[in-house]
Short mmCIF file of C-alpha atoms and ligand atoms in Angstrom, two decimals:
data_model
loop_
_atom_site.label_atom_id
_atom_site.label_comp_id
_atom_site.label_asym_id
_atom_site.label_seq_id
_atom_site.Cartn_x
_atom_site.Cartn_y
_atom_site.Cartn_z
CA MET A 11 10.72 -14.97 8.34
CA ALA A 12 13.05 -17.70 7.16
CA LEU A 13 11.65 -19.69 4.27
CA ALA A 14 13.29 -22.29 2.03
CA PRO A 15 16.80 -20.76 1.86
CA GLU A 16 18.00 -22.75 -1.16
CA VAL A 17 15.60 -22.19 -4.02
CA ASP A 18 16.48 -23.33 -7.53
CA LEU A 19 14.31 -20.98 -9.55
CA GLY A 20 15.69 -22.34 -12.79
CA ALA A 21 14.11 -25.70 -12.07
CA ALA A 22 10.59 -24.30 -11.81
CA ARG A 23 8.27 -24.70 -14.78
CA HIS A 24 6.15 -21.69 -15.38
CA ASP A 25 2.99 -22.56 -17.23
CA ARG A 26 -0.65 -22.99 -16.34
CA ALA A 27 -0.38 -26.77 -16.04
CA ALA A 28 2.39 -26.39 -13.45
CA PHE A 29 0.40 -23.77 -11.52
CA ARG A 30 -2.71 -25.96 -11.59
CA SER A 31 -0.80 -28.95 -10.36
CA PHE A 32 0.76 -26.85 -7.56
CA VAL A 33 -2.65 -25.63 -6.41
CA ASP A 34 -4.24 -29.08 -6.61
CA SER A 35 -1.34 -30.64 -4.68
CA TYR A 36 -0.71 -28.04 -1.99
CA VAL A 37 -3.62 -25.65 -1.66
CA ALA A 38 -7.12 -26.60 -2.79
CA GLY A 39 -7.80 -29.45 -0.35
CA ARG A 40 -6.67 -27.44 2.66
CA ALA A 41 -8.07 -23.98 1.97
CA ASP A 42 -11.26 -24.54 3.98
CA ASP A 43 -9.09 -25.39 7.00
CA TYR A 44 -7.04 -22.24 6.51
CA ASP A 45 -10.29 -20.29 6.38
CA ARG A 46 -11.58 -21.85 9.62
CA GLU A 47 -8.26 -21.41 11.41
CA GLN A 48 -7.86 -17.88 10.03
CA ARG A 49 -4.20 -18.43 9.26
CA LEU A 50 -1.90 -19.75 6.57
CA PRO A 51 0.58 -22.35 7.81
CA HIS A 52 4.30 -22.00 7.30
CA ASP A 53 4.57 -25.00 4.97
CA ILE A 54 2.31 -23.47 2.30
CA LEU A 55 4.33 -20.24 2.36
CA ALA A 56 7.51 -22.29 2.03
CA ALA A 57 6.01 -24.24 -0.88
CA LEU A 58 5.39 -20.96 -2.71
CA ALA A 59 9.03 -20.04 -2.09
CA GLU A 60 10.27 -23.38 -3.41
CA HIS A 61 8.34 -22.81 -6.63
CA GLY A 62 9.67 -19.26 -7.04
CA TYR A 63 6.19 -17.73 -6.85
CA TRP A 64 6.93 -14.93 -4.36
CA GLY A 65 9.33 -13.37 -6.87
CA ALA A 66 7.32 -14.28 -9.95
CA ALA A 67 7.03 -10.70 -11.24
CA LEU A 68 10.70 -9.82 -10.75
CA PRO A 69 13.25 -10.35 -13.52
CA THR A 70 15.74 -13.18 -13.11
CA SER A 71 18.52 -10.56 -12.81
CA ALA A 72 16.84 -9.47 -9.56
CA GLY A 73 16.52 -13.05 -8.29
CA GLY A 74 12.93 -13.44 -9.49
CA ALA A 75 11.25 -15.90 -11.83
CA GLY A 76 10.99 -13.40 -14.69
CA MET A 77 7.38 -14.17 -15.60
CA ASP A 78 5.64 -12.00 -18.15
CA MET A 79 2.40 -10.41 -16.99
CA VAL A 80 0.07 -12.82 -18.81
CA THR A 81 1.84 -15.73 -17.12
CA LEU A 82 1.71 -13.94 -13.77
CA GLY A 83 -2.04 -13.53 -14.28
CA ALA A 84 -2.40 -17.26 -14.89
CA LEU A 85 -0.46 -17.98 -11.69
CA HIS A 86 -2.61 -15.66 -9.60
CA GLU A 87 -5.76 -17.05 -11.19
CA GLU A 88 -4.80 -20.58 -10.27
CA ILE A 89 -3.81 -19.65 -6.71
CA GLY A 90 -7.12 -17.76 -6.48
CA ARG A 91 -8.95 -20.88 -7.61
CA GLY A 92 -7.52 -22.70 -4.62
CA CYS A 93 -7.46 -20.07 -1.90
CA SER A 94 -8.22 -16.35 -2.10
CA SER A 95 -6.45 -15.72 1.20
CA LEU A 96 -3.20 -17.09 -0.15
CA ARG A 97 -3.67 -15.19 -3.42
CA SER A 98 -4.22 -12.00 -1.39
CA LEU A 99 -0.92 -12.50 0.42
CA LEU A 100 0.81 -13.14 -2.87
CA THR A 101 -0.80 -10.02 -4.35
CA VAL A 102 0.43 -7.60 -1.71
CA HIS A 103 3.88 -9.19 -1.56
CA THR A 104 4.16 -8.93 -5.36
CA MET A 105 3.10 -5.26 -5.20
CA VAL A 106 5.84 -4.50 -2.65
CA ALA A 107 8.55 -6.40 -4.55
CA ALA A 108 7.65 -4.85 -7.91
CA THR A 109 7.45 -1.35 -6.41
CA LEU A 110 10.89 -1.74 -4.85
CA HIS A 111 12.27 -3.01 -8.14
CA ARG A 112 10.80 -0.15 -10.13
CA TRP A 113 11.21 2.80 -7.77
CA GLY A 114 13.86 1.81 -5.24
CA GLY A 115 17.43 3.16 -5.12
CA GLU A 116 20.47 0.87 -5.26
CA ARG A 117 20.85 0.62 -1.50
CA ALA A 118 17.22 -0.31 -0.89
CA LYS A 119 17.36 -2.95 -3.61
CA ARG A 120 20.60 -4.37 -2.23
CA CYS A 121 19.02 -4.57 1.19
CA TRP A 122 15.67 -6.17 0.37
CA LEU A 123 15.11 -7.22 -3.24
CA ALA A 124 16.69 -10.69 -3.16
CA GLU A 125 14.98 -11.39 0.17
CA LEU A 126 11.58 -10.52 -1.31
CA ALA A 127 12.30 -12.39 -4.54
CA THR A 128 12.87 -15.65 -2.70
CA GLY A 129 10.18 -15.13 -0.08
CA ARG A 130 12.71 -15.17 2.74
CA ARG A 131 11.01 -11.93 3.74
CA LEU A 132 7.38 -11.09 3.06
CA GLY A 133 6.00 -7.69 2.16
CA ALA A 134 2.67 -5.99 2.96
CA PHE A 135 1.05 -2.93 1.43
CA CYS A 136 -0.04 -0.14 3.81
CA LEU A 137 -2.28 2.52 2.34
CA THR A 138 -5.69 2.39 4.03
CA GLU A 139 -6.27 4.15 7.34
CA PRO A 140 -9.14 3.97 9.83
CA GLU A 141 -10.68 7.15 8.38
CA VAL A 142 -9.30 6.98 4.82
CA GLY A 143 -10.19 4.27 2.30
CA SER A 144 -11.25 5.01 -1.26
CA ASP A 145 -9.85 8.56 -1.28
CA ALA A 146 -6.15 7.69 -1.10
CA ARG A 147 -5.04 11.29 -1.52
CA ALA A 148 -6.54 12.08 1.88
CA ILE A 149 -4.18 9.88 3.93
CA THR A 150 -3.16 11.46 7.23
CA SER A 151 -0.04 9.43 8.11
CA THR A 152 2.99 11.69 7.97
CA ALA A 153 6.69 11.45 7.18
CA ARG A 154 8.79 14.38 8.35
CA ARG A 155 12.45 14.85 7.58
CA ASP A 156 14.92 14.48 10.45
CA GLY A 157 18.51 14.72 9.19
CA ALA A 158 19.27 11.72 6.95
CA ASP A 159 16.05 10.02 8.05
CA TYR A 160 12.30 10.44 8.10
CA LEU A 161 10.08 10.01 11.13
CA VAL A 162 6.89 8.22 10.11
CA ASP A 163 3.67 8.41 12.13
CA GLY A 164 0.18 7.06 11.54
CA THR A 165 -2.13 4.05 11.66
CA LYS A 166 -2.76 1.71 8.73
CA LYS A 167 -5.81 -0.55 8.78
CA TRP A 168 -6.92 -3.73 6.99
CA ILE A 169 -3.35 -4.67 6.05
CA THR A 170 -3.33 -8.04 4.29
CA GLY A 171 -0.52 -10.23 5.59
CA GLY A 172 0.24 -7.63 8.26
CA GLN A 173 0.59 -10.36 10.91
CA LEU A 174 3.29 -12.10 8.87
CA ALA A 175 5.09 -9.41 6.94
CA ASP A 176 8.69 -8.42 7.55
CA LEU A 177 8.54 -5.29 5.40
CA PHE A 178 5.77 -2.73 5.02
CA LEU A 179 5.34 -0.47 2.01
CA VAL A 180 3.87 2.56 3.78
CA PHE A 181 2.30 5.60 2.16
CA ALA A 182 2.61 8.73 4.27
CA ARG A 183 2.11 12.40 3.63
CA CYS A 184 5.36 14.24 3.06
CA GLY A 185 4.29 17.87 2.97
CA GLU A 186 1.35 18.16 0.57
CA GLU A 187 1.78 14.85 -1.26
CA PRO A 188 1.99 11.19 -0.25
CA ALA A 189 5.36 9.44 -0.52
CA ALA A 190 6.24 5.74 -0.31
CA PHE A 191 8.58 4.21 2.28
CA LEU A 192 9.77 0.72 3.14
CA VAL A 193 9.51 0.14 6.88
CA GLU A 194 10.82 -2.96 8.63
CA ALA A 195 8.22 -4.63 10.83
CA ASP A 196 10.63 -4.89 13.76
CA ALA A 197 11.69 -1.23 13.63
CA PRO A 198 11.23 0.61 16.95
CA GLY A 199 7.85 2.33 16.98
CA VAL A 200 6.03 -0.26 14.83
CA ARG A 201 3.19 -2.13 16.53
CA VAL A 202 1.16 -4.81 14.74
CA GLU A 203 -2.34 -5.58 15.96
CA PRO A 204 -4.06 -8.62 14.38
CA VAL A 205 -7.48 -8.18 12.77
CA SER A 206 -9.66 -11.29 12.73
CA ASP A 207 -13.17 -12.59 11.98
CA LEU A 208 -13.45 -11.06 8.53
CA LEU A 209 -16.30 -11.91 6.18
CA GLY A 210 -13.95 -13.31 3.52
CA THR A 211 -10.26 -14.01 2.87
CA ARG A 212 -10.27 -14.95 6.52
CA ALA A 213 -6.84 -16.59 6.40
CA SER A 214 -5.06 -13.57 4.93
CA MET A 215 -3.82 -12.58 8.40
CA LEU A 216 -4.80 -8.94 8.36
CA ALA A 217 -3.46 -6.43 10.84
CA GLN A 218 -3.71 -2.86 11.92
CA VAL A 219 -0.23 -1.32 11.83
CA HIS A 220 0.58 1.51 14.24
CA LEU A 221 3.61 3.67 13.45
CA THR A 222 4.91 6.04 16.12
CA ASP A 223 7.97 8.14 15.32
CA VAL A 224 9.40 5.30 13.25
CA ARG A 225 12.87 6.25 12.00
CA VAL A 226 13.21 5.40 8.31
CA PRO A 227 16.41 6.16 6.36
CA ALA A 228 15.95 8.44 3.34
CA TRP A 229 17.24 5.67 1.05
CA ALA A 230 14.20 3.58 2.03
CA ARG A 231 11.92 6.07 0.27
CA LEU A 232 10.69 4.66 -3.06
CA GLY A 233 10.40 7.32 -5.74
CA ARG A 234 10.91 11.01 -5.26
CA GLU A 235 9.24 13.11 -2.60
CA GLY A 236 6.07 14.37 -4.26
CA ALA A 237 5.90 11.37 -6.64
CA GLY A 238 4.01 9.12 -4.24
CA MET A 239 0.80 9.13 -6.28
CA LEU A 240 2.68 7.84 -9.31
CA VAL A 241 4.27 5.06 -7.25
CA LEU A 242 0.84 4.28 -5.80
CA THR A 243 -0.82 4.20 -9.21
CA HIS A 244 1.62 1.58 -10.48
CA ALA A 245 1.44 -0.51 -7.31
CA LEU A 246 -2.36 -0.49 -7.30
CA ASP A 247 -2.50 -1.30 -11.00
CA LEU A 248 -0.51 -4.46 -10.38
CA GLY A 249 -2.62 -5.30 -7.32
CA ARG A 250 -5.83 -4.75 -9.26
CA TYR A 251 -4.60 -7.01 -12.04
CA SER A 252 -3.77 -9.74 -9.56
CA VAL A 253 -7.15 -9.42 -7.83
CA ALA A 254 -8.94 -9.57 -11.20
CA ALA A 255 -7.07 -12.76 -12.05
CA GLY A 256 -7.86 -14.15 -8.59
CA CYS A 257 -11.57 -13.47 -9.25
CA VAL A 258 -11.35 -15.55 -12.43
CA GLY A 259 -9.96 -18.31 -10.21
CA ILE A 260 -12.93 -17.99 -7.85
CA MET A 261 -15.28 -18.29 -10.84
CA GLN A 262 -13.50 -21.40 -12.12
CA ALA A 263 -13.74 -22.98 -8.66
CA CYS A 264 -17.46 -22.14 -8.46
CA LEU A 265 -18.07 -23.62 -11.90
CA ASP A 266 -16.13 -26.81 -11.16
CA ALA A 267 -17.98 -27.30 -7.86
CA SER A 268 -21.38 -26.59 -9.44
CA VAL A 269 -20.91 -28.92 -12.41
CA ASP A 270 -19.79 -31.66 -10.07
CA TYR A 271 -22.59 -31.15 -7.55
CA THR A 272 -25.45 -30.85 -10.03
CA GLY A 273 -24.19 -33.96 -11.77
CA GLN A 274 -24.54 -35.97 -8.57
CA ARG A 275 -27.42 -34.40 -6.69
CA ARG A 276 -30.76 -35.94 -7.68
CA GLN A 277 -34.12 -34.26 -7.18
CA GLY A 278 -37.44 -35.31 -8.74
CA GLY A 279 -35.92 -38.56 -9.97
CA GLN A 280 -33.06 -37.12 -12.00
CA PRO A 281 -29.77 -35.27 -11.56
CA LEU A 282 -30.09 -31.51 -11.22
CA ARG A 283 -27.96 -31.09 -14.31
CA GLU A 284 -30.88 -32.31 -16.45
CA ARG A 285 -32.97 -29.28 -15.44
CA GLN A 286 -33.01 -26.44 -17.92
CA LEU A 287 -32.98 -23.73 -15.26
CA VAL A 288 -29.88 -25.30 -13.72
CA ARG A 289 -28.19 -25.46 -17.12
CA ARG A 290 -28.95 -21.80 -17.63
CA LEU A 291 -27.06 -20.88 -14.46
CA ILE A 292 -24.15 -23.07 -15.56
CA SER A 293 -24.03 -21.54 -19.02
CA ASP A 294 -23.99 -18.03 -17.55
CA MET A 295 -21.14 -19.04 -15.25
CA VAL A 296 -19.13 -20.34 -18.21
CA THR A 297 -19.75 -17.20 -20.25
CA ARG A 298 -18.77 -14.81 -17.44
CA LEU A 299 -15.69 -16.89 -16.72
CA HIS A 300 -14.46 -16.79 -20.31
CA ALA A 301 -15.16 -13.07 -20.65
CA ALA A 302 -13.36 -12.20 -17.40
CA ARG A 303 -10.37 -14.34 -18.30
CA LEU A 304 -10.08 -12.67 -21.70
CA LEU A 305 -10.23 -9.20 -20.12
CA CYS A 306 -7.41 -10.19 -17.77
CA VAL A 307 -5.31 -11.59 -20.60
CA ARG A 308 -5.86 -8.38 -22.55
CA ALA A 309 -4.75 -6.26 -19.59
CA GLY A 310 -1.70 -8.50 -19.17
CA GLU A 311 -0.78 -8.27 -22.85
CA LEU A 312 -0.93 -4.49 -22.70
CA LYS A 313 1.32 -4.54 -19.62
CA ASP A 314 3.80 -6.77 -21.41
CA ALA A 315 3.76 -4.36 -24.37
CA GLY A 316 4.37 -1.39 -22.04
CA ASP A 317 1.16 0.19 -23.30
CA PRO A 318 -0.35 2.75 -20.88
CA ALA A 319 -3.82 1.63 -22.01
CA THR A 320 -3.25 -1.27 -19.62
CA LEU A 321 -4.31 0.98 -16.73
CA MET A 322 -7.87 1.31 -18.02
CA ALA A 323 -7.93 -2.28 -19.29
CA THR A 324 -7.07 -3.38 -15.75
CA TRP A 325 -9.83 -1.24 -14.21
CA VAL A 326 -12.31 -2.82 -16.63
CA ALA A 327 -10.99 -6.34 -16.00
CA LYS A 328 -11.13 -5.96 -12.23
CA TYR A 329 -14.60 -4.41 -12.26
CA PHE A 330 -16.01 -7.12 -14.49
CA ALA A 331 -14.17 -10.00 -12.84
CA SER A 332 -15.06 -9.02 -9.27
CA THR A 333 -18.74 -8.34 -9.93
CA SER A 334 -18.94 -11.53 -12.03
CA ALA A 335 -17.24 -13.53 -9.28
CA MET A 336 -19.88 -12.31 -6.84
CA ARG A 337 -22.74 -13.32 -9.15
CA THR A 338 -21.11 -16.63 -9.96
CA ALA A 339 -20.46 -17.45 -6.31
CA SER A 340 -24.04 -16.53 -5.46
CA ASP A 341 -25.30 -18.88 -8.20
CA ALA A 342 -22.97 -21.61 -6.96
CA VAL A 343 -24.43 -21.36 -3.46
CA GLN A 344 -27.91 -21.40 -5.01
CA LEU A 345 -27.17 -24.59 -6.91
CA HIS A 346 -25.85 -26.27 -3.76
CA GLY A 347 -29.01 -25.40 -1.82
CA ALA A 348 -28.62 -25.82 1.94
CA ASN A 349 -25.34 -27.67 1.40
CA GLY A 350 -23.98 -24.41 0.00
CA CYS A 351 -24.88 -22.53 3.15
CA THR A 352 -22.66 -24.52 5.48
CA GLU A 353 -18.93 -24.91 6.05
CA GLY A 354 -19.01 -28.62 5.48
CA THR A 355 -17.86 -30.68 2.57
CA HIS A 356 -18.49 -27.94 0.01
CA SER A 357 -16.34 -24.82 -0.39
CA VAL A 358 -18.89 -22.60 -2.14
CA SER A 359 -19.79 -20.66 1.00
CA ARG A 360 -16.10 -19.66 1.24
CA TYR A 361 -16.06 -18.64 -2.43
CA PHE A 362 -19.15 -16.52 -1.79
CA ARG A 363 -17.61 -14.72 1.20
CA ASP A 364 -14.27 -14.24 -0.58
CA ALA A 365 -15.97 -12.89 -3.72
CA LYS A 366 -17.71 -10.15 -1.73
CA VAL A 367 -14.35 -8.86 -0.51
CA MET A 368 -13.14 -8.61 -4.12
CA GLU A 369 -15.79 -5.96 -4.81
CA ILE A 370 -14.28 -3.77 -2.08
CA ILE A 371 -10.50 -4.09 -2.30
CA GLU A 372 -8.11 -2.48 -4.82
CA GLY A 373 -10.75 0.09 -5.71
CA SER A 374 -14.38 -0.67 -4.82
CA SER A 375 -16.93 -1.31 -7.58
CA GLN A 376 -18.26 2.23 -7.21
CA ILE A 377 -14.81 3.77 -7.61
CA GLN A 378 -14.23 1.58 -10.66
CA GLN A 379 -17.52 2.70 -12.18
CA LEU A 380 -16.53 6.33 -11.68
CA VAL A 381 -13.08 5.86 -13.23
CA ILE A 382 -14.34 3.83 -16.19
CA ALA A 383 -17.13 6.29 -16.94
CA ASP A 384 -14.76 9.29 -16.62
CA ASP A 385 -12.47 7.65 -19.14
CA ALA A 386 -15.38 7.02 -21.52
CA TYR A 387 -16.38 10.68 -21.42
CA GLN A 388 -12.79 11.77 -22.03
CA HIS A 389 -12.56 9.56 -25.09
CA GLN A 390 -15.77 10.21 -26.98
CA PRO A 391 -16.23 8.53 -30.35
CA GLY A 392 -14.61 10.64 -33.02
CA ALA A 393 -12.13 12.31 -30.65
CA PRO A 394 -8.47 11.90 -31.61
CA GLY A 395 -7.08 8.54 -30.51
CA TRP A 396 -10.49 7.01 -29.76
CA SER A 397 -11.19 3.37 -30.60
CA VAL A 398 -12.59 1.22 -27.79
CA VAL A 399 -11.94 1.62 -24.10
CA VAL A 400 -9.74 -1.41 -23.55
CA GLY A 401 -7.83 -1.15 -26.80
CA ARG A 402 -7.35 2.60 -26.90
CA ARG A 403 -3.87 4.02 -27.22
CA ALA A 404 -3.20 6.88 -24.79
C1 FAD B 131 -10.06 -8.21 3.31
C2 FAD B 131 -9.47 -6.86 3.06
C3 FAD B 131 -8.12 -6.73 2.80
C4 FAD B 131 -7.55 -5.47 2.62
N1 FAD B 131 -6.20 -5.36 2.42
C5 FAD B 131 -5.63 -4.13 2.36
C6 FAD B 131 -4.20 -3.98 2.27
O1 FAD B 131 -3.45 -4.96 2.21
N2 FAD B 131 -3.69 -2.72 2.26
C7 FAD B 131 -4.47 -1.61 2.31
O2 FAD B 131 -3.93 -0.51 2.29
N3 FAD B 131 -5.82 -1.72 2.39
C8 FAD B 131 -6.42 -2.94 2.41
N4 FAD B 131 -7.79 -3.07 2.51
C9 FAD B 131 -8.62 -1.87 2.55
C10 FAD B 131 -9.33 -1.63 1.22
O3 FAD B 131 -8.42 -1.21 0.25
C11 FAD B 131 -10.44 -0.60 1.50
O4 FAD B 131 -11.42 -1.27 2.25
C12 FAD B 131 -11.03 -0.02 0.22
O5 FAD B 131 -10.11 0.85 -0.38
C13 FAD B 131 -12.32 0.74 0.51
O6 FAD B 131 -12.12 1.66 1.53
P1 FAD B 131 -13.09 1.67 2.80
O7 FAD B 131 -13.28 0.30 3.27
O8 FAD B 131 -12.55 2.67 3.76
O9 FAD B 131 -14.46 2.16 2.23
P2 FAD B 131 -14.94 3.69 1.96
O10 FAD B 131 -13.94 4.38 1.11
O11 FAD B 131 -15.32 4.33 3.25
O12 FAD B 131 -16.23 3.42 1.09
C14 FAD B 131 -17.43 2.91 1.66
C15 FAD B 131 -18.45 2.73 0.54
O13 FAD B 131 -18.66 3.98 -0.10
C16 FAD B 131 -18.37 3.85 -1.49
N5 FAD B 131 -17.72 5.08 -1.96
C17 FAD B 131 -16.58 5.64 -1.52
N6 FAD B 131 -16.30 6.75 -2.22
C18 FAD B 131 -17.28 6.88 -3.16
C19 FAD B 131 -17.57 7.81 -4.19
N7 FAD B 131 -16.74 8.83 -4.44
N8 FAD B 131 -18.66 7.62 -4.94
C20 FAD B 131 -19.49 6.58 -4.73
N9 FAD B 131 -19.30 5.67 -3.76
C21 FAD B 131 -18.19 5.81 -2.98
C22 FAD B 131 -17.44 2.66 -1.64
O14 FAD B 131 -17.54 2.06 -2.91
C23 FAD B 131 -17.97 1.76 -0.54
O15 FAD B 131 -19.07 1.03 -1.05
C24 FAD B 131 -8.38 -4.32 2.67
C25 FAD B 131 -9.75 -4.47 2.92
C26 FAD B 131 -10.29 -5.71 3.11
C27 FAD B 131 -11.78 -5.82 3.39
#
């Protein structure tokens, strides 16, 4: 897809104030329409390109914006505050671009990296299958060697941005282990089937992607054969971090809407905000918001420091932020009463539906609980290297 060909990345300011202003100007007022129409218009994708946000996580030497991870988290939080569907698209694209940068060979990078960095081409992440979700190791898609190429077969489901993407990062079984491949959307044998009417993130243009004997050159494999789980771990870690930050954005949007509404809505002769039980819900929203944001910043700092403890910090951040976003969105609907149950002038029903999705994607809450508890048992107090879960050195 052709988007904003001339992008002056050097001109973009990369701080929270700039991200907030971008979201307020381009996204927030239109997100309910995107949700209703179940699509993101071209102009908003082009606006992201003009601001250098598609390549935010890539270094400037690769044509990206060179943001550190804490700054990237702030960007994804702000986009998530405006529109979770757009943030979802940005998440999967960022995962594809970063995976190519980290694991791709020279030829693959030459072919696609600059295109992804500028948003001239969009990426989507293809792991889940109709019968395989949480247990990624069990994927059934296959890649079999055929001379200098692979032939890739399988079906990928629930692919965010699948209707728009030019490049799919596909995980397929190569012998015993999964491996990662970049597959062009217009390659012979690729068929994209739109998925619509989702509960939340309705504008994220999901698709089911069918792959039948798709010929993929060996240089389009990312990472070694047999190293697919490692590639996947890093890609999902970045995705999880982005989703966690997006959940903080949902919480901020819920809080802003609730403070505004309860300040104006009068019942029993006074604004709702004067009621103690209302103030209790608001105070809990504020507290969860601050805690989730701090967990995300901590995970981002550990990423910037190259500390492997970031993996667990990100699990914790995503688990807390997604479950907190759900509670906060539920409280926001509660505070809006019937007005929160409609798709009218208030966006809280969208926040509520979007928040539910966040408890399922990038590792469901149950999978996160299992991983976090496993880690706790492996690092008992007193064992070598133990301190606290999120600060522990591996
Ligand atoms: C809006 C949306 C966008 C998505 N985008 C993408 C995308 O871009 N790319 C992609 O590859 N996938 C995507 N997905 C798929 C998503 O990653 C999966 O839905 C998720 O991994 C869960 O898999 P599943 O839905 O098959 O649920 P299942 O794995 O079948 O799980 C069903 C339920 O069982 C629970 N469960 C599973 N295993 C265990 C266990 N061991 N112990 C306890 N409970 C368990 C789960 O927590 C869940 O509650 C998307 C999904 C949605 C809804």
